CSV table of N, CA and C in Angstrom, one decimal:
chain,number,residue,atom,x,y,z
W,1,UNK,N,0.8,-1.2,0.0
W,1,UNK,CA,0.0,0.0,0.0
W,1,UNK,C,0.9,1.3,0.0
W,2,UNK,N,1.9,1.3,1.0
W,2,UNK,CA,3.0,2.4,0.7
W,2,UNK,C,3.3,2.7,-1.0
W,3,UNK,N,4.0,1.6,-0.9
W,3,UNK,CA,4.5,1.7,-2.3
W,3,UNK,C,3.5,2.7,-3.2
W,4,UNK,N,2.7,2.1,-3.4
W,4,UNK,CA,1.2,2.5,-4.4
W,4,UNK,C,1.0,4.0,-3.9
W,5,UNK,N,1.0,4.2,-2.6
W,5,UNK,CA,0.7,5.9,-2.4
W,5,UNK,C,1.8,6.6,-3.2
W,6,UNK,N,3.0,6.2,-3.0
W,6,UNK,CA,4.3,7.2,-3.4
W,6,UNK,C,3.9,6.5,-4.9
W,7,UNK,N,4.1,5.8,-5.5
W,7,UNK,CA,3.5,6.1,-7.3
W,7,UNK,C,2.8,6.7,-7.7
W,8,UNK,N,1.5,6.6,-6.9
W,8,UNK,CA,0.5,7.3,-7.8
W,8,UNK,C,0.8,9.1,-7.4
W,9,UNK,N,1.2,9.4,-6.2
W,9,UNK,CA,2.1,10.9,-5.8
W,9,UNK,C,3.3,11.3,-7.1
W,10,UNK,N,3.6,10.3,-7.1
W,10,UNK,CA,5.1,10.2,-9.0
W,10,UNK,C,4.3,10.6,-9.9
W,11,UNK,N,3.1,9.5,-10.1
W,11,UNK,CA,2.3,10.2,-11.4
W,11,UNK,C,1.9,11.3,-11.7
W,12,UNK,N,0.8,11.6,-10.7
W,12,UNK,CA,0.2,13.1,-10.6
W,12,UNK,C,1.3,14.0,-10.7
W,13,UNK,N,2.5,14.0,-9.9
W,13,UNK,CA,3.4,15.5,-9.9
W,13,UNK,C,4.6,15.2,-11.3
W,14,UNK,N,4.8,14.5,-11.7
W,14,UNK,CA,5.4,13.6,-12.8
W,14,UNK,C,5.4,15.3,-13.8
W,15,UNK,N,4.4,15.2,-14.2
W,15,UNK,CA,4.1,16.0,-15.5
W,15,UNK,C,4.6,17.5,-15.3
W,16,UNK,N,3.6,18.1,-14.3
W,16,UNK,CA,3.7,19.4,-13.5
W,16,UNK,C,5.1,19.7,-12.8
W,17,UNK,N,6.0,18.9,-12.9
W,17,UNK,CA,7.2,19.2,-12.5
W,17,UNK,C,7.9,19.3,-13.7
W,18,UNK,N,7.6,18.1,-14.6
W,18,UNK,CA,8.7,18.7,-15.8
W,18,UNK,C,8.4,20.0,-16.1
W,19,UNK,N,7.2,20.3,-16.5
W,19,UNK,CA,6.8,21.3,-17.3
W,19,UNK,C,7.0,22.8,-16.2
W,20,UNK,N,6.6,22.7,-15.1
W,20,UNK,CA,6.9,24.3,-14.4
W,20,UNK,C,8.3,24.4,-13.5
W,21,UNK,N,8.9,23.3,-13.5
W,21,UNK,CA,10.5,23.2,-12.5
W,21,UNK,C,11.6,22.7,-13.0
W,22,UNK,N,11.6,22.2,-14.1
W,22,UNK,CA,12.4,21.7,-15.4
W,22,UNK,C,12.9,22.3,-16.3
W,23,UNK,N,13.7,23.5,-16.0
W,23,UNK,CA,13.9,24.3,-17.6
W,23,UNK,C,15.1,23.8,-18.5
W,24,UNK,N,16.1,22.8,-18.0
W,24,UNK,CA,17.0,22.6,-19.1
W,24,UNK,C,16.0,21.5,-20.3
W,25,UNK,N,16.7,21.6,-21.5
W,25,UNK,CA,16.0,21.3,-22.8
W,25,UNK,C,16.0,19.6,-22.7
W,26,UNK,N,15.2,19.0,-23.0
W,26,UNK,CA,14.9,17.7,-23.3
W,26,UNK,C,16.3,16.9,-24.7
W,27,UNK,N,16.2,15.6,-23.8
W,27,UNK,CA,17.8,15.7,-24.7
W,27,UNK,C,17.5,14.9,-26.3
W,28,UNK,N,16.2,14.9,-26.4
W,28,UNK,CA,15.4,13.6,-27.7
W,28,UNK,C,16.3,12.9,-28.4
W,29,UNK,N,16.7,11.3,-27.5
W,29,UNK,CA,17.2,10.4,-27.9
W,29,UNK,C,16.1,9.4,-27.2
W,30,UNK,N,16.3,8.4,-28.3
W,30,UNK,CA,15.7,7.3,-27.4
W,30,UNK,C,16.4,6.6,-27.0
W,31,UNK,N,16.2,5.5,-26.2
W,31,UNK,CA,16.9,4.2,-25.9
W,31,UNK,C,17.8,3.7,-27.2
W,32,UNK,N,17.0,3.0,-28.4
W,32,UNK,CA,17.4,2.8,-29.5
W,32,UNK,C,18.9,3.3,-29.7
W,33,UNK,N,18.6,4.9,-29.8
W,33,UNK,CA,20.0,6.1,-30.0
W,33,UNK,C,20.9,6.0,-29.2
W,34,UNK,N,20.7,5.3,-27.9
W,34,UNK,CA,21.8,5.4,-27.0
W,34,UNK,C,22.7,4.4,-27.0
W,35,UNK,N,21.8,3.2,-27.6
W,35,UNK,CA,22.8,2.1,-27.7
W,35,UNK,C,23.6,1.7,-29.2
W,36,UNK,N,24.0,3.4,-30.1
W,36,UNK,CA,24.7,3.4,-30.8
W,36,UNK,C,26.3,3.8,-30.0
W,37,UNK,N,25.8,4.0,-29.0
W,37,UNK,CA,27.0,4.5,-28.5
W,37,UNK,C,28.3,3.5,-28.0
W,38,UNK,N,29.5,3.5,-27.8
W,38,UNK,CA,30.1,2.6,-27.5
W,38,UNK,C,30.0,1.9,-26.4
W,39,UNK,N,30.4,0.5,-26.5
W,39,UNK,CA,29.9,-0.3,-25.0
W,39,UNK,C,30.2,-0.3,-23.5
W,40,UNK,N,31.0,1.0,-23.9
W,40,UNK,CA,31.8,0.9,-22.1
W,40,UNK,C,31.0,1.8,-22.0
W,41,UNK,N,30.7,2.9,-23.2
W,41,UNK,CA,29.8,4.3,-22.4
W,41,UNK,C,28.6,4.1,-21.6
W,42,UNK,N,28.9,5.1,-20.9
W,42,UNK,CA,27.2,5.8,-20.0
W,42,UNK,C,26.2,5.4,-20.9
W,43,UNK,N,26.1,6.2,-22.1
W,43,UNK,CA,25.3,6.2,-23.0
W,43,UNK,C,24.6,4.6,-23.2
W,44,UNK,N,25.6,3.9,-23.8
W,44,UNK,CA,25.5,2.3,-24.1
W,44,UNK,C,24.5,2.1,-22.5
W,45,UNK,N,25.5,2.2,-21.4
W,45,UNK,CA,25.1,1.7,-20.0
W,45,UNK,C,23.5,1.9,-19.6
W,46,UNK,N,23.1,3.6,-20.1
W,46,UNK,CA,22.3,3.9,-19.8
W,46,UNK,C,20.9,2.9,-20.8
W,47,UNK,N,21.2,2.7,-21.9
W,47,UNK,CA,20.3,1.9,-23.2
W,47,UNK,C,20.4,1.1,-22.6
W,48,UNK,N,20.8,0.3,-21.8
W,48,UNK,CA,20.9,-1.0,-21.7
W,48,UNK,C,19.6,-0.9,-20.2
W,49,UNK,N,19.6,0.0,-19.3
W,49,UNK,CA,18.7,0.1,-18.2
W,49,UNK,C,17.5,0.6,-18.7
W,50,UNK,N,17.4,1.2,-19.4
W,50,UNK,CA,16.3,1.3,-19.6
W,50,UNK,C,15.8,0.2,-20.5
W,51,UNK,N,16.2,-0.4,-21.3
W,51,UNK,CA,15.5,-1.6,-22.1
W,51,UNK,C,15.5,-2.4,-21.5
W,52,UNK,N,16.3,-2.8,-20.0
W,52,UNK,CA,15.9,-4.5,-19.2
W,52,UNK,C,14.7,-3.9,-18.6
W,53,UNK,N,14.1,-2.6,-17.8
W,53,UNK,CA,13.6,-2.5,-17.3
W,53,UNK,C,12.1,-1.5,-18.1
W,54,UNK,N,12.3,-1.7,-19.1
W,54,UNK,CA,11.1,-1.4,-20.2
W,54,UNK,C,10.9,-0.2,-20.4
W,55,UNK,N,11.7,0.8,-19.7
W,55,UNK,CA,11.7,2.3,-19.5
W,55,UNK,C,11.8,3.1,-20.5
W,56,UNK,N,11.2,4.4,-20.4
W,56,UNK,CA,11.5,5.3,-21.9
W,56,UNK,C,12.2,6.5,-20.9
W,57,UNK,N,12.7,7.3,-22.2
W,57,UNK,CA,13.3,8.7,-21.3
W,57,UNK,C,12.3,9.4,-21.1
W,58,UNK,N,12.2,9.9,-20.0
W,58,UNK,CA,11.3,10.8,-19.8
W,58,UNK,C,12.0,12.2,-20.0
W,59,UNK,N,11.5,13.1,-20.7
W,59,UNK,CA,12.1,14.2,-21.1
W,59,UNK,C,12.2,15.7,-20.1
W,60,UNK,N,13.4,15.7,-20.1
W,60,UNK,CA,13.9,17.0,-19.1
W,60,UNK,C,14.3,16.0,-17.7
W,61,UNK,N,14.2,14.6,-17.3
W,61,UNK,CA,14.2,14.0,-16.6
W,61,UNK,C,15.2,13.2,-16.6
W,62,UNK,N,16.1,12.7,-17.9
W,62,UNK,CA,16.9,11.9,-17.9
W,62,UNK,C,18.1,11.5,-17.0
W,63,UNK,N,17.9,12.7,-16.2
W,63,UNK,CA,19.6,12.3,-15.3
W,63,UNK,C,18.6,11.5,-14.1
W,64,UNK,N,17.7,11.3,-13.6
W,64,UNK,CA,17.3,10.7,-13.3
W,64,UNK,C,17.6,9.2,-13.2
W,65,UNK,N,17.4,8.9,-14.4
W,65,UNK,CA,18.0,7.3,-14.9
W,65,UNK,C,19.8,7.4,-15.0
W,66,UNK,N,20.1,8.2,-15.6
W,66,UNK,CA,21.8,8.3,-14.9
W,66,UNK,C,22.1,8.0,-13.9
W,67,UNK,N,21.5,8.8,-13.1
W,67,UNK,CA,22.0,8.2,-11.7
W,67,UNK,C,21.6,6.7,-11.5
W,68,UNK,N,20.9,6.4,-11.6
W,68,UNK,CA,20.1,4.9,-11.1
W,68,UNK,C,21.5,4.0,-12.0
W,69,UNK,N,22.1,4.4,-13.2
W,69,UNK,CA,23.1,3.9,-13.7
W,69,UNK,C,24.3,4.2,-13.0
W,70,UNK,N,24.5,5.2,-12.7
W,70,UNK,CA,26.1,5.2,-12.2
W,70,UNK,C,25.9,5.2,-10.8
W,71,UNK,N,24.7,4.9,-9.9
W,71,UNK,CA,25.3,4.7,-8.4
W,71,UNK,C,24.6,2.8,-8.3
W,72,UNK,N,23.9,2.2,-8.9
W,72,UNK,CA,23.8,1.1,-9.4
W,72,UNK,C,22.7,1.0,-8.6
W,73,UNK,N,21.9,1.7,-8.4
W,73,UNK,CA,20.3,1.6,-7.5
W,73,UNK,C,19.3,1.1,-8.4
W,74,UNK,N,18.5,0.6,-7.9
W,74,UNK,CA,17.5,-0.3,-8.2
W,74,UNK,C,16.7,0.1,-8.0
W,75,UNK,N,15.0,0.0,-8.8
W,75,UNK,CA,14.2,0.6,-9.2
W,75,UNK,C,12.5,0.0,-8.4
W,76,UNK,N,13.3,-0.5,-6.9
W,76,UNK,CA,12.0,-0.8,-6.4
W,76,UNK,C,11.6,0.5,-5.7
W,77,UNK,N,10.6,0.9,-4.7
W,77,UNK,CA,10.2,2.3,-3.9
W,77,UNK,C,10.9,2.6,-2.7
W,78,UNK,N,11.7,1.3,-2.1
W,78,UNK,CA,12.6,2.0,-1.3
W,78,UNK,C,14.2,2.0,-1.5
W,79,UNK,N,14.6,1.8,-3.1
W,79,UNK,CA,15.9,2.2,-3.4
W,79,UNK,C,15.5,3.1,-4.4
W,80,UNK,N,14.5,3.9,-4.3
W,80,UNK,CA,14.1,5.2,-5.4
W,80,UNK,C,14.0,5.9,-4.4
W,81,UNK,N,13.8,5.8,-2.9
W,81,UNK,CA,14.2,6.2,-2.4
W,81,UNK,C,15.3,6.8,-1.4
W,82,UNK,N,16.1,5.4,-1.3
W,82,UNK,CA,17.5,5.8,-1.2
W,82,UNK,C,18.7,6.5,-1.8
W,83,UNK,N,17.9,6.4,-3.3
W,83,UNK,CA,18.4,7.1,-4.2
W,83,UNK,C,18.4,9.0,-4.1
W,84,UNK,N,17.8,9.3,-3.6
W,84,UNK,CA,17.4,10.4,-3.2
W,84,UNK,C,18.2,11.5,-2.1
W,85,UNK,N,18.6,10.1,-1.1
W,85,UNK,CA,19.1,10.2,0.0
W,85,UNK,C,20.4,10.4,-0.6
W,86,UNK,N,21.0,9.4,-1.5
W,86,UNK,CA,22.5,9.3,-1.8
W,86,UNK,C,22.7,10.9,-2.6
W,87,UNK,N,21.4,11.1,-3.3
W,87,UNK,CA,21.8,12.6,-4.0
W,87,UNK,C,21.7,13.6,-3.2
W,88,UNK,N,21.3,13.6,-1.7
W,88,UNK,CA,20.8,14.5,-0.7
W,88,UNK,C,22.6,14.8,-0.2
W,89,UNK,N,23.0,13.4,-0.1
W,89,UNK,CA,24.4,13.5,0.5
W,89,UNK,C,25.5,14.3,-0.7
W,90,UNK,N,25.0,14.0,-1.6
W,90,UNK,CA,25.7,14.1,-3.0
W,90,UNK,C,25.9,15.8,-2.7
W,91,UNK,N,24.9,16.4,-2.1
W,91,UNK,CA,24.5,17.9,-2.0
W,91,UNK,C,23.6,18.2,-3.3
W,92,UNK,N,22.8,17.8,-3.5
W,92,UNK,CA,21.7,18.2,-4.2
W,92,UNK,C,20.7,18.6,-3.6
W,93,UNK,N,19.9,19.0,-4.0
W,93,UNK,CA,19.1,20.2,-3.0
W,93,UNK,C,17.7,20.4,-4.2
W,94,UNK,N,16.6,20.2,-4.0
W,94,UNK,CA,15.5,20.7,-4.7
W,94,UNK,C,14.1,20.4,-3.9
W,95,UNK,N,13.1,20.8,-4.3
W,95,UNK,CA,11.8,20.6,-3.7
W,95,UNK,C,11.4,19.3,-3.7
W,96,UNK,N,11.4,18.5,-4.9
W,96,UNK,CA,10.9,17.1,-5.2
W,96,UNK,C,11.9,16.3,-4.5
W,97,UNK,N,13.1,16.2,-4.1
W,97,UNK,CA,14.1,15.7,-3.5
W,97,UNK,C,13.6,15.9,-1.9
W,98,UNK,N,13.4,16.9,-1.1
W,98,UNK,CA,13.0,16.8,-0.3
W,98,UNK,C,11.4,16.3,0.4
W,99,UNK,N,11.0,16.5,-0.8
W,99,UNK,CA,9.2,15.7,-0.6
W,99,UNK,C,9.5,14.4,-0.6
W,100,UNK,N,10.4,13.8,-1.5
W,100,UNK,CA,10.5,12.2,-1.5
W,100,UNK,C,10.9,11.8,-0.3
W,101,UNK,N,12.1,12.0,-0.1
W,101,UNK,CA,12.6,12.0,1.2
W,101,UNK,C,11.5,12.0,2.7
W,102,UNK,N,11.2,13.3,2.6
W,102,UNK,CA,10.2,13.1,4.0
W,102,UNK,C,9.3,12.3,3.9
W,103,UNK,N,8.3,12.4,2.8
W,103,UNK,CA,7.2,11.1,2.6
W,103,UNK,C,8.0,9.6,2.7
W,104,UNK,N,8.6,9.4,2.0
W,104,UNK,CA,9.6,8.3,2.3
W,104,UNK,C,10.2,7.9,3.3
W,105,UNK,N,10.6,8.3,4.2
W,105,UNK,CA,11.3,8.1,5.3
W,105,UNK,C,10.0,8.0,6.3
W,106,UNK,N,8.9,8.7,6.0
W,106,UNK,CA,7.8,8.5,7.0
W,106,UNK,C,6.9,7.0,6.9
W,107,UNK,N,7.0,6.6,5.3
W,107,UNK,CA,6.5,5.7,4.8
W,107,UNK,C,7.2,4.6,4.9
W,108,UNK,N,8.4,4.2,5.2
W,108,UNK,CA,9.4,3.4,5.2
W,108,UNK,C,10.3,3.8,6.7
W,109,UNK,N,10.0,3.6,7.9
W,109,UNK,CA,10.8,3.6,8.8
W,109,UNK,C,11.5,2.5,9.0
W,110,UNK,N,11.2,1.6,8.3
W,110,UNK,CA,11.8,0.0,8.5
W,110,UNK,C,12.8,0.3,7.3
W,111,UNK,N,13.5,0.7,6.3
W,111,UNK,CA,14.1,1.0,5.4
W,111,UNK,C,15.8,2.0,5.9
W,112,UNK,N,15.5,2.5,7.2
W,112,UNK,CA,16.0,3.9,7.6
W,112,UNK,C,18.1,3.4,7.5
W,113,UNK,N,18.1,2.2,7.6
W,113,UNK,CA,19.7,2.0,7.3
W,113,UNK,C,20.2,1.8,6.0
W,114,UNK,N,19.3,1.5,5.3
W,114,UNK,CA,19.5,1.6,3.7
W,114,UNK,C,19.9,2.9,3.2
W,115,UNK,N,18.4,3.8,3.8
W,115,UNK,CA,18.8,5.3,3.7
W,115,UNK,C,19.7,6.0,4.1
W,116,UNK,N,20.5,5.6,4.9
W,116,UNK,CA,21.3,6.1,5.8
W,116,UNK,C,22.8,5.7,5.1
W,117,UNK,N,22.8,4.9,4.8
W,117,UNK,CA,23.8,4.0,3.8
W,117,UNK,C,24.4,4.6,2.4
W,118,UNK,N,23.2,5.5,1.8
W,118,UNK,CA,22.5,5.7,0.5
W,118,UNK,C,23.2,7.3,0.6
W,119,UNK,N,22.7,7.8,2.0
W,119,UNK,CA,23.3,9.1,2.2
W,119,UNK,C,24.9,9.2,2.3
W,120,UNK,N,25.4,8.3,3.3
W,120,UNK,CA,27.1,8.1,3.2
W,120,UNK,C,27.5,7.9,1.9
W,121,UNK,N,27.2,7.0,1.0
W,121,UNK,CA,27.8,7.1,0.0
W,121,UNK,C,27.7,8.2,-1.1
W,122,UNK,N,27.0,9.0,-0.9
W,122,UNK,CA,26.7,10.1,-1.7
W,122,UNK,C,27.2,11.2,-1.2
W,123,UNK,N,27.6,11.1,0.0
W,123,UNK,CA,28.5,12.1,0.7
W,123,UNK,C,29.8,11.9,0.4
W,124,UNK,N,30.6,10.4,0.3
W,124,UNK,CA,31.9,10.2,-0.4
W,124,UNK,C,32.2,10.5,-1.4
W,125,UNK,N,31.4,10.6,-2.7
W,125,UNK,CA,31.2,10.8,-3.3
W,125,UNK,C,32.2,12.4,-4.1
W,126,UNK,N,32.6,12.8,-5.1
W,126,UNK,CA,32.7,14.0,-5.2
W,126,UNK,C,31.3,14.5,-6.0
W,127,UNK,N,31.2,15.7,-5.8
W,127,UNK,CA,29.6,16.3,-6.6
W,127,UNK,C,29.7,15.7,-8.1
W,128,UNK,N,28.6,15.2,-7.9
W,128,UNK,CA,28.0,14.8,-9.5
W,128,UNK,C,27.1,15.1,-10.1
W,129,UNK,N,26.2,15.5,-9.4
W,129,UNK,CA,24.3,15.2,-9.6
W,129,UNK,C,24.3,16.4,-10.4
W,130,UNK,N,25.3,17.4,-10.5
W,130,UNK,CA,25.0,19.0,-11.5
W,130,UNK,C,25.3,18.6,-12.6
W,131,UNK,N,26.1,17.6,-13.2
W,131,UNK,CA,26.7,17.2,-14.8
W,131,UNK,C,25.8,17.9,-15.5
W,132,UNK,N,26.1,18.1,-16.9
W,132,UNK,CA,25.6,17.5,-18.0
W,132,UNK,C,25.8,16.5,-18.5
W,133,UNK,N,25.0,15.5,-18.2
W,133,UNK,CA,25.1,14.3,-18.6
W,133,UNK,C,25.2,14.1,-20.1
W,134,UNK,N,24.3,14.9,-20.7
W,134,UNK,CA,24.6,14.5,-22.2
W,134,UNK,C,25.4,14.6,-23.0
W,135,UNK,N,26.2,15.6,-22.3
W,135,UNK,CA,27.5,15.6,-23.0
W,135,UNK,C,28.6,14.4,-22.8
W,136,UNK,N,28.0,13.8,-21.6
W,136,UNK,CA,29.5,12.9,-20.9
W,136,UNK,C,28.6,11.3,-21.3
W,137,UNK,N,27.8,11.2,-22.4
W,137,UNK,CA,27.2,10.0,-22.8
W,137,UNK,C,28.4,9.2,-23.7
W,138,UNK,N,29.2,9.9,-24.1
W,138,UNK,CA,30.4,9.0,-24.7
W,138,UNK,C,31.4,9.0,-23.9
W,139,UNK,N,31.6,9.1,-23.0
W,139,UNK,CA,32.3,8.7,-22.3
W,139,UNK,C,32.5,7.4,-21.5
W,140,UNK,N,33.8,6.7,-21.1
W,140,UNK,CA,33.4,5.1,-20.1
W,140,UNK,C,32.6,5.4,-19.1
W,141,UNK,N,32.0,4.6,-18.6
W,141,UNK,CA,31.5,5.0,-17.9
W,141,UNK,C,32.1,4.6,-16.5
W,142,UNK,N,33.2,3.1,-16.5
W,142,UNK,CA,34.3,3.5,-15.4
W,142,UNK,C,34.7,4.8,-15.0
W,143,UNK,N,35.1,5.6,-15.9
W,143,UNK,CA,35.9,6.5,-15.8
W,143,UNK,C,35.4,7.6,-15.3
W,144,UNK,N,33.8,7.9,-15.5
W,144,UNK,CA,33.2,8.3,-14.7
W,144,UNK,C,32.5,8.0,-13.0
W,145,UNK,N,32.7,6.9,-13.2
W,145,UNK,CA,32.5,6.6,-11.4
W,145,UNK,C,34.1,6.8,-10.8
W,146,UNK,N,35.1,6.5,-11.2
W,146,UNK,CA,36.4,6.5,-10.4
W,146,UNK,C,37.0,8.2,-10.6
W,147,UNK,N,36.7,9.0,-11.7
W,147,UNK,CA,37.0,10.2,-11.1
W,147,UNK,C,36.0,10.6,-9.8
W,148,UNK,N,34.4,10.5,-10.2
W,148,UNK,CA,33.9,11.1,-9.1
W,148,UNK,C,33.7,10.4,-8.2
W,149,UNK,N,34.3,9.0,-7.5
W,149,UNK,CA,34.4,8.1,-6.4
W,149,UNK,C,33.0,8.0,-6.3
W,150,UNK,N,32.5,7.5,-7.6
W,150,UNK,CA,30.8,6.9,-7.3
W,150,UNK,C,31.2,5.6,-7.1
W,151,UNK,N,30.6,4.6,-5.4
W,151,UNK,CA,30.2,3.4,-5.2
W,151,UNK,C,29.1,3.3,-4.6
């Protein structure tokens, strides 16, 4: 039932957030397009998560799914949550980031070491979460976790 509250909360604000809190431009590639890219890349890495897990880009959203790629989180409700946390540590800072978080941590108190976990490592971390990712889509994507000490 948790779960289901914080989705259908995703859905509803989903749209109204790209559109009035989202101003960088939409990057229109698809999946397909990404997996022209070479095999070590992000890009490649990134095609490959979204196609196991049937996902499309959501537009203006896509670092979203980056991240879920380079810190290797998983796409159930309380490691989309964690994920949050790891970008909270990351120092990322935004309204939707903070709504997740409190609803989530109120909705999941049995979760709170995972989150906690999620936040240290994003705190080791050096800052990531500002990239332009689309630029850094050909790039390895090792090479991208070991400059910015993403584990």
């Amino acid at each position: 039932m948790r779960a289901l509250i914080l989705e259908t909360l995703y859905e509803w604000s989903k749209k109204p957030y790209q559109k009035l809190l989202k101003s960088n431009p939409a990057w229109n590639i698809s999946a397909q397009g990404l997996l022209r890219y070479p095999e070590h890349s992000l890009g490649f890495h990134l095609a490959c998560f979204l196609l196991k897990h049937s996902f499309e880009i959501q537009p203006k959203l896509e670092s979203h799914d980056v991240f879920h790629v380079l810190t290797d989180t998983g796409i159930t409700v309380p490691e989309e949550i964690g994920m949050q946390f790891y970008l909270l540590g990351n120092g990322k800072r935004s309204p939707y980031l903070f709504s997740v978080i409190v609803l989530g941590g109120l909705l999941y108190p049995d979760q709170w070491k995972l989150f906690r976990k999620a936040y240290r490592r994003g705190r080791a971390a050096l800052v990531f979460h500002q990239l332009d990712f689309l630029k850094l889509l050909h790039q390895p994507i090792t090479k991208i976790k070991t400059t910015f000490l993403i584990h």
